[in-house]
Each structure stands twice: as C-alpha cells, then as structure tokens.
Tab-separated table of C-alpha atoms in Angstrom:
chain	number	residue	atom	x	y	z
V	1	UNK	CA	12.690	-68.624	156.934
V	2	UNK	CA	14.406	-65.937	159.087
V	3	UNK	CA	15.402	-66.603	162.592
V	4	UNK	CA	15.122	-64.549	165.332
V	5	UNK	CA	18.142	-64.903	168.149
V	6	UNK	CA	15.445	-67.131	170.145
V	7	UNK	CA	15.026	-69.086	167.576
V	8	UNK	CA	11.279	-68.102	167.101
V	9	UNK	CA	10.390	-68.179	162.999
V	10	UNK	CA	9.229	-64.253	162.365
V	11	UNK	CA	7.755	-65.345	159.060
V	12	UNK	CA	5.375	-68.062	160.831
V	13	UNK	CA	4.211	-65.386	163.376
V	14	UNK	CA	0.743	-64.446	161.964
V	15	UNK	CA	-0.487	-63.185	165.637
V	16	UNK	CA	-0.941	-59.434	164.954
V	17	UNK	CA	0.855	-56.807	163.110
V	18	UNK	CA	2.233	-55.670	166.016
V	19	UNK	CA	4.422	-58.536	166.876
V	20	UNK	CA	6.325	-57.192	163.686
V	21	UNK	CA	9.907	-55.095	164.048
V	22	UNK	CA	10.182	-51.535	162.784
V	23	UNK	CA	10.803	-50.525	159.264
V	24	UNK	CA	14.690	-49.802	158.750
V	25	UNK	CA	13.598	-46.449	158.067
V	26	UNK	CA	12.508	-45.485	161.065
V	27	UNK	CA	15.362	-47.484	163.007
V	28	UNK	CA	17.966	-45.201	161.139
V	29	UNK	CA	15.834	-41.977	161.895
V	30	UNK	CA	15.740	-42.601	165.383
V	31	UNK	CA	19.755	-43.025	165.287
V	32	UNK	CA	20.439	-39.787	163.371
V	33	UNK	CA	18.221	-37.915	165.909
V	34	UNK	CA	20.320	-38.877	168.746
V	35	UNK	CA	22.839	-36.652	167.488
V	36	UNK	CA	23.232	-33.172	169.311
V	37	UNK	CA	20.975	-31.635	171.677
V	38	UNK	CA	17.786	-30.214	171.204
V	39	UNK	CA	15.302	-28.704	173.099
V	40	UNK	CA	12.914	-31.135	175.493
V	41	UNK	CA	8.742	-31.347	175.159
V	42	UNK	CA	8.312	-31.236	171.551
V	43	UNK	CA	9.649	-27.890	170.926
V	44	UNK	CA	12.556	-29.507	168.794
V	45	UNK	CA	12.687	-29.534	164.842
V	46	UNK	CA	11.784	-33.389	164.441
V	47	UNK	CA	8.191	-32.159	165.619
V	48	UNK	CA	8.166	-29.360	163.678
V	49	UNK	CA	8.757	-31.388	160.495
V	50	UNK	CA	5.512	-33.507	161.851
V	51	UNK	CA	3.675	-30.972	162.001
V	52	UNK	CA	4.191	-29.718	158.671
V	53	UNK	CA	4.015	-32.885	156.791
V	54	UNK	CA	0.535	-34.038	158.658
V	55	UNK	CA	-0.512	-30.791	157.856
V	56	UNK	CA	0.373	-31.448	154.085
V	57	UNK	CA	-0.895	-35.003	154.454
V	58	UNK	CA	-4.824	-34.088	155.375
V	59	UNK	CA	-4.562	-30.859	153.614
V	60	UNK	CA	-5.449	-28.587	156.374
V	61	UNK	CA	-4.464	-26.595	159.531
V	62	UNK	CA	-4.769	-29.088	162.647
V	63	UNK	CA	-2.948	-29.793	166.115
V	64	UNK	CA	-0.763	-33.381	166.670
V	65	UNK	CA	-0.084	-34.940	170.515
V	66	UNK	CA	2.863	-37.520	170.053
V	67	UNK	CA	2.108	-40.381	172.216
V	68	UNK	CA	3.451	-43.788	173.371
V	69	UNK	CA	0.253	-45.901	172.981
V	70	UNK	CA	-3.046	-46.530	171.041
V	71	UNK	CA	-4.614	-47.173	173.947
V	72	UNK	CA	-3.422	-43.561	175.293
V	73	UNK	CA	-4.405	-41.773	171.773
V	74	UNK	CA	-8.041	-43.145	172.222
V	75	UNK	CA	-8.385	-42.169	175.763
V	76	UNK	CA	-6.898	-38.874	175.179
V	77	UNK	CA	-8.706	-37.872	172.457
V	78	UNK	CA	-12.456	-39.018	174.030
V	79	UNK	CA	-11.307	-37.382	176.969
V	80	UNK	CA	-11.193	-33.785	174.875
V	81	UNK	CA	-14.946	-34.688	173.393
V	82	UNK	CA	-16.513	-36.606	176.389
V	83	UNK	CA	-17.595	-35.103	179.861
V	84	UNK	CA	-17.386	-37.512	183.098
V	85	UNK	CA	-21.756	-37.245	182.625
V	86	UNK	CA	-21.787	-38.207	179.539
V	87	UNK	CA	-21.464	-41.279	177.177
V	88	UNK	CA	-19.191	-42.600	174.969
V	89	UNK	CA	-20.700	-44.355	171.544
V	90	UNK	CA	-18.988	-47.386	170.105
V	91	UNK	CA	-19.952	-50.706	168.466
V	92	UNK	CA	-19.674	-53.103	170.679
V	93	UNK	CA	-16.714	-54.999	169.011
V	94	UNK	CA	-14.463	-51.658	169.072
V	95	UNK	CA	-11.348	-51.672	170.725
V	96	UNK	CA	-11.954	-48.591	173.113
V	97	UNK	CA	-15.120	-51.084	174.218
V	98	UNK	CA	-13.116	-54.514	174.539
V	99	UNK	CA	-9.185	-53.988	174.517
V	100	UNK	CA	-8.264	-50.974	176.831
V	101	UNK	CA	-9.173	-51.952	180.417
V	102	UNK	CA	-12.102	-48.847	180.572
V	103	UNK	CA	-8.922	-46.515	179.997
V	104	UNK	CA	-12.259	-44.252	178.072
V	105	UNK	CA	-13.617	-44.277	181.302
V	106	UNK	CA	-10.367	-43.621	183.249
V	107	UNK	CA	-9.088	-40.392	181.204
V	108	UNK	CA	-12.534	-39.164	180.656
V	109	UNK	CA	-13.488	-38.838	184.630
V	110	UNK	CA	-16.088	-41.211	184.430
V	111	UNK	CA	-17.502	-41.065	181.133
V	112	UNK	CA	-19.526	-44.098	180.212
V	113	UNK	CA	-18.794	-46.635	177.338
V	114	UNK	CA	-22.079	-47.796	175.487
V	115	UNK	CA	-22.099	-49.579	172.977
V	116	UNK	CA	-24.300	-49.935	170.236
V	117	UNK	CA	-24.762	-52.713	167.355
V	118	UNK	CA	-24.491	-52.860	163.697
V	119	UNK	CA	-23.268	-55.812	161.257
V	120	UNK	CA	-19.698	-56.654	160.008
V	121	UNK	CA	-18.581	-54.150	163.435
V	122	UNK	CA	-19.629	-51.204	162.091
V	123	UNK	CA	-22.195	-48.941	163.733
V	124	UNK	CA	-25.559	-49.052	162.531
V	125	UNK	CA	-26.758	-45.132	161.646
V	126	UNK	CA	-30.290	-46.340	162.713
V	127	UNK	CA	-29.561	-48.097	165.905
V	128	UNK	CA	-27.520	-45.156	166.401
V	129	UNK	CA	-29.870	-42.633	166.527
V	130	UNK	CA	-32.159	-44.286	168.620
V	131	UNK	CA	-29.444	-44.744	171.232
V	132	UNK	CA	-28.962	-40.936	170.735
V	133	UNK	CA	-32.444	-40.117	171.451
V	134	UNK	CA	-33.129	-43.247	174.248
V	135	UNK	CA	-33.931	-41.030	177.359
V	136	UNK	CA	-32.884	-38.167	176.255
V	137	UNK	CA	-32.705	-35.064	178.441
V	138	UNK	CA	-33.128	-37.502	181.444
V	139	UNK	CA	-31.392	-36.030	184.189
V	140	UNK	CA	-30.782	-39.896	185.604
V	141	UNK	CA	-29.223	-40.693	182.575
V	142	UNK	CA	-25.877	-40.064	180.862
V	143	UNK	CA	-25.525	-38.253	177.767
V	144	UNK	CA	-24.807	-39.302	174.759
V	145	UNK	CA	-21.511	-36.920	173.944
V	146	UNK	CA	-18.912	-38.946	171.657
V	147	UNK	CA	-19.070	-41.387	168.401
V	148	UNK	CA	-16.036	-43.077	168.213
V	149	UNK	CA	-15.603	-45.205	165.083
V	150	UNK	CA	-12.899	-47.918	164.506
V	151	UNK	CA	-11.581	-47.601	160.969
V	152	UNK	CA	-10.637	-50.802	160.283
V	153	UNK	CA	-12.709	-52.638	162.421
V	154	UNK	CA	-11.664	-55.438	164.262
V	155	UNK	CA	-13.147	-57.975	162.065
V	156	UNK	CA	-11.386	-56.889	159.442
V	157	UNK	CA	-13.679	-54.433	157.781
V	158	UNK	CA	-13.295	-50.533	156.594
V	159	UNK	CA	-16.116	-47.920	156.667
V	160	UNK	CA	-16.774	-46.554	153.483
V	161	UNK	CA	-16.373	-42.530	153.079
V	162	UNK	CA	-20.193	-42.434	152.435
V	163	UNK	CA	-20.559	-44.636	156.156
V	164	UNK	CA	-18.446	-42.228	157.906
V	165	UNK	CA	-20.019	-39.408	156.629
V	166	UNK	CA	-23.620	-40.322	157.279
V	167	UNK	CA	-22.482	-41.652	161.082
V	168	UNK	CA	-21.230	-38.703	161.322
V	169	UNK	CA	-23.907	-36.333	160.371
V	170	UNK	CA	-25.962	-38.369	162.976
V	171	UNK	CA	-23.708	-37.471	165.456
V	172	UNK	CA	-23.044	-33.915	164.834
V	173	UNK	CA	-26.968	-33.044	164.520
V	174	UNK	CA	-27.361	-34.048	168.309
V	175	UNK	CA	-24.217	-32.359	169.263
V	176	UNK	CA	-21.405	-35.129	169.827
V	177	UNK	CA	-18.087	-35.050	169.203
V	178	UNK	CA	-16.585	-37.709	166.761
V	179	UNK	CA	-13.238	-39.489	166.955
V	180	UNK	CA	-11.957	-42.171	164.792
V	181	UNK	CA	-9.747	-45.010	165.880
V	182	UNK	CA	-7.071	-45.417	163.201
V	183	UNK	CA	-5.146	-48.156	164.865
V	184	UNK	CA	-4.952	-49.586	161.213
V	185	UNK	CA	-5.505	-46.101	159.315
V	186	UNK	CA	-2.989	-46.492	156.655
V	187	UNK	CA	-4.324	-50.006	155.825
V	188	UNK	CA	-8.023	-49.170	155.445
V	189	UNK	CA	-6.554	-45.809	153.600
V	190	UNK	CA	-5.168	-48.749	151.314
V	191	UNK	CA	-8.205	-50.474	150.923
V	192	UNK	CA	-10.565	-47.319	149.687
V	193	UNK	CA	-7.815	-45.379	147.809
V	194	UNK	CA	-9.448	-41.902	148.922
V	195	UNK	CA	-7.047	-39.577	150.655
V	196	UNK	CA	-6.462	-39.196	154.324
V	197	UNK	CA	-9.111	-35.940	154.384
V	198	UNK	CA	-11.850	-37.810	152.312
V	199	UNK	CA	-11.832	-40.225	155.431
V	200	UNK	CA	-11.273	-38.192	158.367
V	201	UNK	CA	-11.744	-34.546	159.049
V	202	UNK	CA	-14.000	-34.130	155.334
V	203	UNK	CA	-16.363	-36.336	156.684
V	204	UNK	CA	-16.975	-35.026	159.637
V	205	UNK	CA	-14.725	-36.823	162.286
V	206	UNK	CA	-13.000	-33.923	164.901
V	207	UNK	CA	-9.923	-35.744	166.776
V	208	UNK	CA	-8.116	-38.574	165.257
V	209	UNK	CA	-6.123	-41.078	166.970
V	210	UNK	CA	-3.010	-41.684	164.307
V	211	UNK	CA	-1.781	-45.174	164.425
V	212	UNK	CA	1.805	-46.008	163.083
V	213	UNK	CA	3.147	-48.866	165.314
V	214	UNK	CA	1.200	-51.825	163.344
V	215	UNK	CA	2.882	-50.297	160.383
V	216	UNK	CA	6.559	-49.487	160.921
V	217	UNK	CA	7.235	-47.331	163.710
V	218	UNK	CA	8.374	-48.455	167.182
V	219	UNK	CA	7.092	-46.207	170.111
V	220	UNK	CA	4.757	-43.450	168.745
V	221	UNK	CA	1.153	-42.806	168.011
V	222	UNK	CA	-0.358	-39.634	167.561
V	223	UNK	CA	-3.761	-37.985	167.927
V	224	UNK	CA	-4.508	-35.263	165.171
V	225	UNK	CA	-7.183	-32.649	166.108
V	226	UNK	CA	-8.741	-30.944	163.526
V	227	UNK	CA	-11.129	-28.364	165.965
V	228	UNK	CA	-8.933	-25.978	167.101
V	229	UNK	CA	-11.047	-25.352	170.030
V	230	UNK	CA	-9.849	-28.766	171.141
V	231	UNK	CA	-6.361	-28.397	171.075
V	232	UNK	CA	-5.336	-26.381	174.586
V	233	UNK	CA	-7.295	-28.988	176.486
V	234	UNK	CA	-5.543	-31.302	174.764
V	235	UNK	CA	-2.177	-30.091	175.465
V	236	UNK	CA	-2.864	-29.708	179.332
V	237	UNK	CA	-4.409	-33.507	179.186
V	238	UNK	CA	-1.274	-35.234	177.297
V	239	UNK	CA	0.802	-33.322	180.138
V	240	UNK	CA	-1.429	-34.800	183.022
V	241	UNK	CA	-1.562	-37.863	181.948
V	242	UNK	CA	2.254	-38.431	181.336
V	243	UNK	CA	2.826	-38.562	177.953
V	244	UNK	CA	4.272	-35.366	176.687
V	245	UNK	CA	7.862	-37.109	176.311
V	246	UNK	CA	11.041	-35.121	177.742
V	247	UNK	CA	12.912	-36.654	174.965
V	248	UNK	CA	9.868	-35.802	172.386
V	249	UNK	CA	12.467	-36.079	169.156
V	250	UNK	CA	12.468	-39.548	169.317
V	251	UNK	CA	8.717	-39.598	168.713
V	252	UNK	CA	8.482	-37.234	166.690
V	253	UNK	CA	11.709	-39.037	164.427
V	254	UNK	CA	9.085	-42.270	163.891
V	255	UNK	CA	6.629	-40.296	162.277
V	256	UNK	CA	8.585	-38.585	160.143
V	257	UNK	CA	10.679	-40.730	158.541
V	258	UNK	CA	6.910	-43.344	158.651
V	259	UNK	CA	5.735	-40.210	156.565
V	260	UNK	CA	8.545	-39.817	154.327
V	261	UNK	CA	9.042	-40.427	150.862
V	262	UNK	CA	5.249	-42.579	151.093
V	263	UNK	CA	6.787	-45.571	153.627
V	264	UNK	CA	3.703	-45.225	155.535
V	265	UNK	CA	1.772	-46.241	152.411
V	266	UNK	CA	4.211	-48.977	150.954
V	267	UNK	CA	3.810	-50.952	154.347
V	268	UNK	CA	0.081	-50.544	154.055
V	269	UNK	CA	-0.191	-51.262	150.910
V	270	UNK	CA	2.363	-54.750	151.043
V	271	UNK	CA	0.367	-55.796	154.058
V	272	UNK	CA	-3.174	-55.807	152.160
V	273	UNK	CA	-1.702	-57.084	149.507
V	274	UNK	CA	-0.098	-60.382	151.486
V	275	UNK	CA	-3.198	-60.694	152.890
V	276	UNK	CA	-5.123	-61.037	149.422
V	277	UNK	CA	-2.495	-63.683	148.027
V	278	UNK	CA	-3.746	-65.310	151.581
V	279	UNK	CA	-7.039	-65.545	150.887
V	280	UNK	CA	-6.513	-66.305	147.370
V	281	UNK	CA	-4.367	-68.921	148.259
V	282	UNK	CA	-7.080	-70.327	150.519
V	283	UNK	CA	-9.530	-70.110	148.089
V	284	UNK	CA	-7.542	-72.666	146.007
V	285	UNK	CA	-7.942	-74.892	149.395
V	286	UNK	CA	-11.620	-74.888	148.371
V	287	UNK	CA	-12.951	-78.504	148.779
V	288	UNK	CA	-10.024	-79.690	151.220
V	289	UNK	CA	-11.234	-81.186	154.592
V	290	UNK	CA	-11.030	-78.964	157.557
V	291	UNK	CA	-10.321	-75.651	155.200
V	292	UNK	CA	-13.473	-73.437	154.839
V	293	UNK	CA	-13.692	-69.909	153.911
V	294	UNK	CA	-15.983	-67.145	155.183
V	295	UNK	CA	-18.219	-65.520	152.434
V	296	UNK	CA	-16.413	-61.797	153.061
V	297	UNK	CA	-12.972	-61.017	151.168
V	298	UNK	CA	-10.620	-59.321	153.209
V	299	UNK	CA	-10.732	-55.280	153.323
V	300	UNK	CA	-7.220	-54.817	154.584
V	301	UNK	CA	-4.947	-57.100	156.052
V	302	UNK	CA	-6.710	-59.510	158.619
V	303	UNK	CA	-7.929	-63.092	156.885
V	304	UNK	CA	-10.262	-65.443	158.981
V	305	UNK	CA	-11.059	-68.966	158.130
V	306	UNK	CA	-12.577	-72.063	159.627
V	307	UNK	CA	-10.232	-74.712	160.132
V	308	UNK	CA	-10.419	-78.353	161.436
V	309	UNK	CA	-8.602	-78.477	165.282
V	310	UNK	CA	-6.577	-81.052	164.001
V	311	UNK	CA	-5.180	-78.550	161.213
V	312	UNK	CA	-5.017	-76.044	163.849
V	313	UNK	CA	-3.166	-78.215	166.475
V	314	UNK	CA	-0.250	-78.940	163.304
V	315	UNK	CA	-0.311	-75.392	162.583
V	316	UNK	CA	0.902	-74.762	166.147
V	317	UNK	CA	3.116	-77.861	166.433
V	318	UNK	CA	5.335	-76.048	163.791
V	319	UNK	CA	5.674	-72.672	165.389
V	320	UNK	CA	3.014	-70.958	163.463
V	321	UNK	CA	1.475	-67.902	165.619
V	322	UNK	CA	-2.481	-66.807	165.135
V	323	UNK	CA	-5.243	-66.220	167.185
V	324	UNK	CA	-8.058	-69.003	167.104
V	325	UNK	CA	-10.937	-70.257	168.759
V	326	UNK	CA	-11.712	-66.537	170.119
V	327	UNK	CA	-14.889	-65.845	168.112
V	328	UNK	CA	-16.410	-68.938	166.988
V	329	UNK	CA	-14.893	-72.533	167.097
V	330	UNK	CA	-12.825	-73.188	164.582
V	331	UNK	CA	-12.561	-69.863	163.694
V	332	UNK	CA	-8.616	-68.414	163.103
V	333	UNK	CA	-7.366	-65.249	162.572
V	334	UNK	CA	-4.271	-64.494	160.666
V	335	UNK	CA	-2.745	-60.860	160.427
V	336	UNK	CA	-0.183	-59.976	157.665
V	337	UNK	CA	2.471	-57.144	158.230
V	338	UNK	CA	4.699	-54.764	156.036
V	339	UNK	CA	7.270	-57.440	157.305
V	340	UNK	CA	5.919	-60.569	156.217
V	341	UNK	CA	7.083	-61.694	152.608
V	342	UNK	CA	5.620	-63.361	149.984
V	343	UNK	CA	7.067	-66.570	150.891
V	344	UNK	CA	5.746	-66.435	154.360
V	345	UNK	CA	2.385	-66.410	153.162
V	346	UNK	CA	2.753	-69.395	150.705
V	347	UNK	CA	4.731	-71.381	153.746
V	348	UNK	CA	1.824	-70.716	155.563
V	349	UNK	CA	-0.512	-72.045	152.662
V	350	UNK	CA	1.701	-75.085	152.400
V	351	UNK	CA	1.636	-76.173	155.802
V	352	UNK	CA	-2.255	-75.776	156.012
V	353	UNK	CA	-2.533	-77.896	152.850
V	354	UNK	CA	-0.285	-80.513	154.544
V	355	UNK	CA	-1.964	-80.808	157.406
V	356	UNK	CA	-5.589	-80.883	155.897
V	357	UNK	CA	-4.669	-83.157	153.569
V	358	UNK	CA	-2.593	-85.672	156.108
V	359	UNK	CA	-5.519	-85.535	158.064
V	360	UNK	CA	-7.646	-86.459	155.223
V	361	UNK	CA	-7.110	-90.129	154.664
V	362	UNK	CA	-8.561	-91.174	157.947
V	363	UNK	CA	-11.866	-90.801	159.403
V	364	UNK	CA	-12.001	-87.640	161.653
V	365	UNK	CA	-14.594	-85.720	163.048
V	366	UNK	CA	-16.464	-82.964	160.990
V	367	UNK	CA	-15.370	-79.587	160.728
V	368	UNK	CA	-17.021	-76.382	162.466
V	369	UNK	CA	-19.748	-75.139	160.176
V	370	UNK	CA	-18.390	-72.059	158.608
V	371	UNK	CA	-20.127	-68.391	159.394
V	372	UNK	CA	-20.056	-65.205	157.452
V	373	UNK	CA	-18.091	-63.115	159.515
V	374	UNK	CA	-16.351	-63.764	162.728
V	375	UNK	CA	-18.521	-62.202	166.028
V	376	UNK	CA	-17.604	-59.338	167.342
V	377	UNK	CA	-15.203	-59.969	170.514
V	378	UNK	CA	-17.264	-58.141	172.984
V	379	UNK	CA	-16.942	-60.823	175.746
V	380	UNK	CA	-12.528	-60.764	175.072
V	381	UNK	CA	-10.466	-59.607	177.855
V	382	UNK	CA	-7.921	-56.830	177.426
V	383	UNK	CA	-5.134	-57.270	174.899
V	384	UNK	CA	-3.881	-54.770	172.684
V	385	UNK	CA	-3.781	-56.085	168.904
C-alpha cells in the first residue's frame, strides 16, 4: 500500500479522481519549462504546441483559453453563449447546476440556471424542447440561450454520439448556443471509442470546456471554441476574469505533455478499466449481506453500490475514502483514477468482503433496498469533484 508523508493510504482513497497526484509526465514537463525565459500571456512556444496538437486532436481549426479551474472553463465558456437575460439549460444533476456556487450566473451577468429533467442525468430531448418553447417570446421571462451538457454525467453515465447530436439539433433550431462539460472527457471518450470530433464539435456542441486535472495534469483546464465568432469575446473575458496566466507556459506545459505520445488516453483508459474489475469484483459479492449492486454497469470510472452502514462504518475505520450516504441511504460512491492500481481495487474488494461477511454471523438490521441509479444530487452543496 503506498504511503503518503502523512501517513494517509493513497490506494484506499476512492473519494474522487481528483484527490489523485499528477502523472510523472506532466511533473517533468513542467520542470523542463522552467528553463529560460519566454515571453508572458500565452504568447510562448508551450502554447503554441497546444494549439497545434488540439487542433490535430479534433481535426479542425478552433481557439483554446488555458485556465486554472473547471469551474472557471464552465463559467467562461456560458458566459461567451449566454446573455445576462437569458437562460442557461442543464439537467438538474449537472455540475454547472449543483457544484459551482452560481459561478454561471456570476460570469454570465446574471444569466439564469434552469434546469431541466431527464433519466440516468442526461437531458431529456422532449422535456427539452418544451422548456425551450415554455413562454416563449415573453418579455417577463428569460430566454432560453445555452444547452450545456455534462459528458460524463455525474452519476456516472456518457451521452451517446447519437444523444448529443439530437440535443443538440434541439438546441440549435431555436437558436442556443451549446457547451459541453468535459470534466471527465477523456474517460467518457474511453467509454464510446469515437474520436474527440464525433463527440464534440461534429455533433453540434460550439465551446468546450477541456478537462485534464481528474486525469493527470496539475493546474490547467482549457476551454476549446470551435465558432470562431466566439473567440475575441473570449479572449477579453479570460483577461477580465483573471485567468490569462503571466506565467502561461506552465499551463500550457500540462497539456502538452497530457497530450503527448496518447497519456491523456492511457489514464482514461486504466481508470475505466479499474473501475470495471470493481464492479466485477462486486458482482462476485452477489448474495453477501449488506453488498447490493445497482442494475447499471459502469460507463467510465465511477461505481455505486448499496452497502450495509455497518460495512460502511469498517470501510472508514480502515482509512478507506468515498463518498456515501449523499444520494440515497446506503448508497456509496467510489471513483477510480489513472493512479490507482490493480491491487488497490482488489484491497478494496477484500476489505468489503471482510466486513460483510464479519458482520454476517450475527443478527443485524436489514440493508437499504437497492435502486437503479443513484439520484441526481440537485439538493448537494458546492464541492468540486
């Protein structure tokens, strides 16, 4: 099990992916572009090389905005599609909706978040159109100007290219904008093996917000507009709201080594991957007290289960990390990274076979009936995952 100098077990921290370090990669790229002097605000050759290989990636011209935070990329990039009148469309388990203190509403002027249903957190096309078309041309109300789409979700689940596409279409037909949040991008990328323009600009979304941290890098997102009518509003925005970085190379160092050589992909790929010999390993649980599984295999790398509080309480007592009791009760949430290993996972597995099993030989109360999917957390407060 490796150690961390506080003692804290990395392998038994199943929290989120981005409680994980950075890939070696990018800590050695970030060294080697400390060397010499450049020049400041992204006009160095570290951004340059960006450019050029996110170009190459989606297969396209299109305009990137290093930045320091998910949470800024989203804002950012609704504030370039949203007016302060308008309305911002987004399931209401998203991210932008639950997770960012209304920082939508703060970089937009005032646009408003609404939210609009659909199962397994995805947005429904039907419900959207009728939100699309609720009131419309009512001077009292706001109007409906951005889609924003999670992709994954925060349940775990990936839109297909087909989903995307039709949302989209929806969108575009009433004139709104359409941004994608790819806080886990490379892992639903995984998950559909299509390539990075079947699932973004080919289907119809317009700004992109590029997320790298859950998967290897330390400091830098990015949002990738593919409207060039976007981009010099864009520019002056990043400036205004602080994060066009003096020191820009060591942004723009992160995403280039993250989209070197495939590294991007390798994490993505070992952290769906750990996640499936998770749930497999659960499934061979099947029948132990206080174990049960949802129906739904996992898309990308996020498993939930129901498990007994007593098997939760001795998960804890040994320095295991996880979110739980946040959707349902009983409900847990376990997040694999490009960091975890193999053996982490069947630790893990271990433990919550010891536990259900120790448990087993006495009379104890009966577990939480198991659901299909876990809720969306509309009701959570702000934390970034």
């Amino acid at each position: 099990m490796r150690d961390t100098g506080e003692g804290e077990a990395v392998g038994r921290n199943f929290l989120s992916d981005n409680t994980a370090g950075a890939s070696p990669e990018i800590w050695e790229a970030v060294a080697a572009a400390s060397a010499g002097n450049v020049m400041p605000y992204g006009a160095d050759p570290y951004t340059d090389s960006v450019r050029r290989r996110l170009r190459d990636v989606f297969e396209c011209d299109l305009d990137v905005f290093l930045v320091s935070s998910g949470t800024a990329a989203n804002g950012l990039a609704l504030s370039a599609l949203a007016r302060p009148w308008g309305s911002i469309l987004c399931h209401s388990g998203s991210h932008v909706h639950n997770d960012e203190c209304g920082a939508a509403e703060f970089f937009t002027g005032g646009s408003k978040v609404v939210t609009v249903p659909g199962a397994d957190s995805k947005v429904d096309p039907e419900a959207l159109l009728r939100e699309i078309r609720r009131r419309a041309g009512d001077v009292h109300s706001v109007r409906p100007s951005a889609l924003t789409l999670s992709q994954g979700t925060e349940t775990g689940g990936v839109y297909t290219v087909e989903e995307i596409r039709t949302l989209c279409l929806i969108a575009k037909a009433s004139g709104l904008g359409v941004h994608m949040d790819g806080a886990r991008f490379a892992n639903a990328l995984s998950r559909l093996d299509v390539t990075p323009a079947e699932m973004s600009w080919k289907a119809g979304i317009d700004v992109l917000s590029f997320g790298t941290t859950k998967n290897g890098t330390m400091t830098a997102d990015a949002v990738i507009s593919f409207d060039p009518s976007l981009s010099a509003e864009l520019a002056a925005r990043v400036k205004r709201a602080g994060q066009l970085a003096a020191k820009a190379r060591f942004h723009a160092a992160q995403l280039d080594a993250y989209l070197s050589d495939g590294l991007w992909l390798r994490n993505a790929d070992r952290a769906n991957a750990l996640a499936s010999r998770l749930r497999e390993g659960l499934e061979g649980l099947a029948g132990v007290p206080g174990v049960e599984l949802p129906a739904a295999e996992p898309q990308m790398n996020m498993v939930f289960c129901v498990l007994a509080p007593h098997v939760t309480k001795g998960l804890l007592a040994d320095g295991y990390a996880f979110y739980h009791d946040r959707w349902e009760p009983g409900v847990v949430r376990f997040v694999t990274s490009f960091a975890h290993s193999a053996a982490d996972v069947d630790a893990l597995l271990s433990a919550i076979r010891h536990h259900a099993t120790a448990a087993s030989e006495s009379p104890r109360p009966s577990t939480p009936s198991p659901i299909p999917r876990p809720r969306d957390r509309s009701r959570h407060h702000c934390v970034r995952e």
